Amino acid sequence: MKKEITVTVNGEAITHTVPLRLLLVDFIRDECGLTGTHVGCTYEGRCGACTVQVDGRALKSCMKLAVQADGKEVTTVEGLAREDRLHNLQKAFSRYHALQCGYCTGGILMNAVDFLNENINPSEDEVRRALVGNLCRCTGYSHIVEAILAASAMRHGLKPVPPPAETEPAP
Ligand code: FES
Ligand code: FES
C-alpha cells in the first residue's frame, strides 16, 4: 500500500507517494536525494548517523516511517548552513578538528544543534551524555566535545577554550 505525503524538507515542501513501510531515512536519501543523512548500522537505531530534526527535535530517521513525517518539517544536515554561511556548530567542528572520515558528522551535528537549543551552557559531562546515541569510530570524541562546548560558549558571548593547534607551544 502507498500513501501521498507532503514533508517540508529544509524549507521546501516535497510531495511524494510512498510505500507505507518506507523508512524516513530512505525517503530523505532516495526520494529527496539528500545523502548527507547516513546509514551506519543497517537500520538498528544504534549509530545515530541517520539523525535529522523533525519539527526541531533530533531523532534517528531509521526509526521512523516516512508517513510519520507527513505534514512535518524535516531538517537535514544540508539545511544547517544558510546560503554560503556555515552554522556556528559546523564552523566549530572545522576549527576544532572534530571529524576525520565524517561519516558520523551529519548525525552528530543534527543532534548537537537540538541539544544546544535545549541546554544553555552545558557541562562537558552533559555534552558527553548527549552524544551517547551517536557512534564515531575515528575521533575518540574529545574534539567533538570541545567543538560543541566552544559553539555553546561563542553563542553566549563567552571566550571558548582555543583548539589545540591554536594553543601556545610550551617554551
Ligand atoms: S542508521 Fe539509524 S541509528 Fe544507525
Ligand atoms: S569521523 Fe569517522 S566515524 Fe566519526
Coordinates of C-alpha atoms and ligand atoms in Angstrom, one line a residue:
M1 CA 0.0 0.0 0.0
K2 CA 1.1 3.6 -0.7
K3 CA 0.2 7.0 0.6
E4 CA 0.7 10.5 -0.6
I5 CA 2.7 12.6 1.9
T6 CA 3.9 16.1 2.0
V7 CA 7.0 16.8 4.0
T8 CA 8.8 20.1 4.3
V9 CA 12.4 19.3 3.9
N10 CA 14.9 22.1 4.6
G11 CA 12.2 24.6 3.9
E12 CA 10.9 23.0 0.7
A13 CA 7.6 21.2 0.6
I14 CA 8.0 17.8 -1.1
T15 CA 5.0 15.7 -2.1
H16 CA 5.6 12.0 -2.9
T17 CA 3.5 8.9 -2.9
V18 CA 5.5 6.4 -0.8
P19 CA 5.1 2.8 0.4
L20 CA 3.7 2.8 4.0
R21 CA 6.8 0.9 5.2
L22 CA 9.3 3.3 3.7
L23 CA 11.7 4.5 6.4
L24 CA 12.2 8.2 6.8
V25 CA 15.9 7.8 6.2
D26 CA 15.3 6.2 2.8
F27 CA 12.8 8.9 1.9
I28 CA 15.4 11.5 2.7
R29 CA 18.2 9.8 0.8
D30 CA 16.4 8.1 -2.1
E31 CA 13.4 10.3 -2.7
C32 CA 14.8 13.7 -1.7
G33 CA 18.4 13.0 -2.8
L34 CA 19.9 14.3 0.5
T35 CA 22.7 11.9 1.1
G36 CA 24.3 13.7 4.0
T37 CA 22.0 11.6 6.2
H38 CA 23.8 8.3 6.5
V39 CA 23.0 4.7 7.4
G40 CA 25.7 3.3 9.7
C41 CA 24.1 0.4 11.5
T42 CA 21.7 -1.2 9.0
Y43 CA 18.7 0.5 10.5
E44 CA 19.1 -0.8 14.1
G45 CA 18.9 2.6 15.8
R46 CA 22.4 2.2 17.3
C47 CA 24.8 4.6 15.4
G48 CA 23.0 7.9 15.1
A49 CA 24.4 8.6 11.6
C50 CA 20.9 9.0 10.3
T51 CA 19.9 11.7 12.8
V52 CA 17.8 14.5 11.5
Q53 CA 15.4 17.0 13.1
V54 CA 11.7 16.7 12.8
D55 CA 9.8 19.8 13.9
G56 CA 13.0 20.9 15.5
R57 CA 13.8 17.8 17.6
A58 CA 16.6 15.4 16.8
L59 CA 15.7 11.8 16.0
K60 CA 17.1 8.8 14.3
S61 CA 15.4 8.7 10.9
C62 CA 15.9 4.9 10.5
M63 CA 13.5 4.5 13.5
K64 CA 10.6 6.4 11.8
L65 CA 8.5 5.8 8.8
A66 CA 8.2 8.5 6.1
V67 CA 4.5 8.6 6.6
Q68 CA 5.0 9.6 10.2
A69 CA 6.7 12.8 8.9
D70 CA 3.7 13.7 6.8
G71 CA 2.8 17.4 7.4
K72 CA 6.0 18.0 9.4
E73 CA 9.2 19.9 9.0
V74 CA 12.4 17.9 8.5
T75 CA 15.8 19.5 8.7
T76 CA 18.8 17.5 7.4
V77 CA 22.5 18.4 7.7
E78 CA 22.2 20.1 4.3
G79 CA 19.7 22.5 5.8
L80 CA 22.1 23.7 8.6
A81 CA 24.0 26.3 6.6
R82 CA 22.3 29.5 5.4
E83 CA 23.3 30.2 1.8
D84 CA 27.1 30.3 2.0
R85 CA 27.3 30.7 5.8
L86 CA 28.0 27.6 7.8
H87 CA 26.2 27.1 11.0
N88 CA 28.3 28.0 14.1
L89 CA 28.5 24.4 15.1
Q90 CA 29.8 23.5 11.6
K91 CA 32.4 26.2 12.0
A92 CA 33.4 24.9 15.4
F93 CA 33.7 21.3 14.1
S94 CA 36.0 22.6 11.4
R95 CA 38.1 24.7 13.8
Y96 CA 38.4 22.1 16.5
H97 CA 39.1 19.2 14.0
A98 CA 36.1 17.3 15.2
L99 CA 35.9 14.9 12.3
Q100 CA 38.0 12.6 10.4
C101 CA 36.1 10.4 7.9
G102 CA 33.0 12.4 8.5
Y103 CA 30.6 9.5 8.3
C104 CA 29.1 10.3 11.7
T105 CA 29.3 14.0 11.5
G106 CA 26.0 14.9 10.0
G107 CA 24.1 12.9 12.6
I108 CA 26.2 14.4 15.4
L109 CA 25.6 17.9 14.2
M110 CA 21.9 17.5 14.0
N111 CA 21.8 16.0 17.5
A112 CA 24.1 18.7 18.9
V113 CA 22.1 21.6 17.4
D114 CA 19.0 20.3 19.1
F115 CA 21.0 19.7 22.3
L116 CA 22.4 23.2 22.4
N117 CA 19.0 24.7 21.7
E118 CA 17.7 22.9 24.8
N119 CA 20.8 23.3 27.1
I120 CA 22.3 26.7 27.8
N121 CA 26.0 26.5 28.8
P122 CA 26.1 22.7 29.2
S123 CA 28.9 20.9 31.1
E124 CA 31.4 18.5 29.4
D125 CA 29.6 15.6 31.1
E126 CA 26.2 16.8 29.7
V127 CA 27.7 17.0 26.2
R128 CA 29.2 13.5 26.5
R129 CA 25.8 12.1 27.7
A130 CA 24.1 13.8 24.8
L131 CA 26.4 12.0 22.4
V132 CA 25.7 8.6 23.8
G133 CA 23.5 7.7 20.8
N134 CA 26.0 8.8 18.2
L135 CA 28.9 6.5 17.4
C136 CA 32.1 7.8 16.0
R137 CA 34.8 5.3 15.0
C138 CA 37.6 7.8 14.3
T139 CA 37.9 10.7 16.6
G140 CA 37.8 9.4 20.2
Y141 CA 35.1 12.1 20.8
S142 CA 37.4 14.7 22.6
H143 CA 37.5 17.1 19.7
I144 CA 33.8 16.7 19.1
V145 CA 33.0 17.6 22.7
E146 CA 35.4 20.6 22.6
A147 CA 33.7 21.8 19.4
I148 CA 30.2 21.6 21.0
L149 CA 31.4 23.4 24.1
A150 CA 33.1 26.0 22.0
A151 CA 30.0 26.6 19.9
S152 CA 27.9 26.9 23.1
A153 CA 30.4 29.4 24.6
M154 CA 30.5 31.5 21.5
R155 CA 26.7 31.6 21.3
H156 CA 26.7 33.2 24.7
G157 CA 29.5 35.6 24.0
L158 CA 32.0 33.7 26.1
K159 CA 35.6 33.0 25.1
P160 CA 35.9 29.3 24.3
V161 CA 39.0 27.2 25.1
P162 CA 41.1 27.5 21.9
P163 CA 41.6 24.5 19.7
P164 CA 44.9 22.5 20.4
A165 CA 46.6 23.8 17.2
E166 CA 46.0 27.4 18.3
T167 CA 47.3 26.9 21.9
E168 CA 50.7 28.5 22.5
P169 CA 53.5 25.8 22.3
A170 CA 55.3 25.0 25.6
P171 CA 58.6 27.0 26.0
Ligands
FES1 S1 21.2 4.1 10.7 FE1 19.9 4.9 12.1 S2 20.9 4.7 14.0 FE2 22.2 3.7 12.6
FES2 S1 34.7 10.9 12.0 FE1 34.7 8.9 11.2 S2 33.1 7.9 12.2 FE2 33.2 9.9 13.2

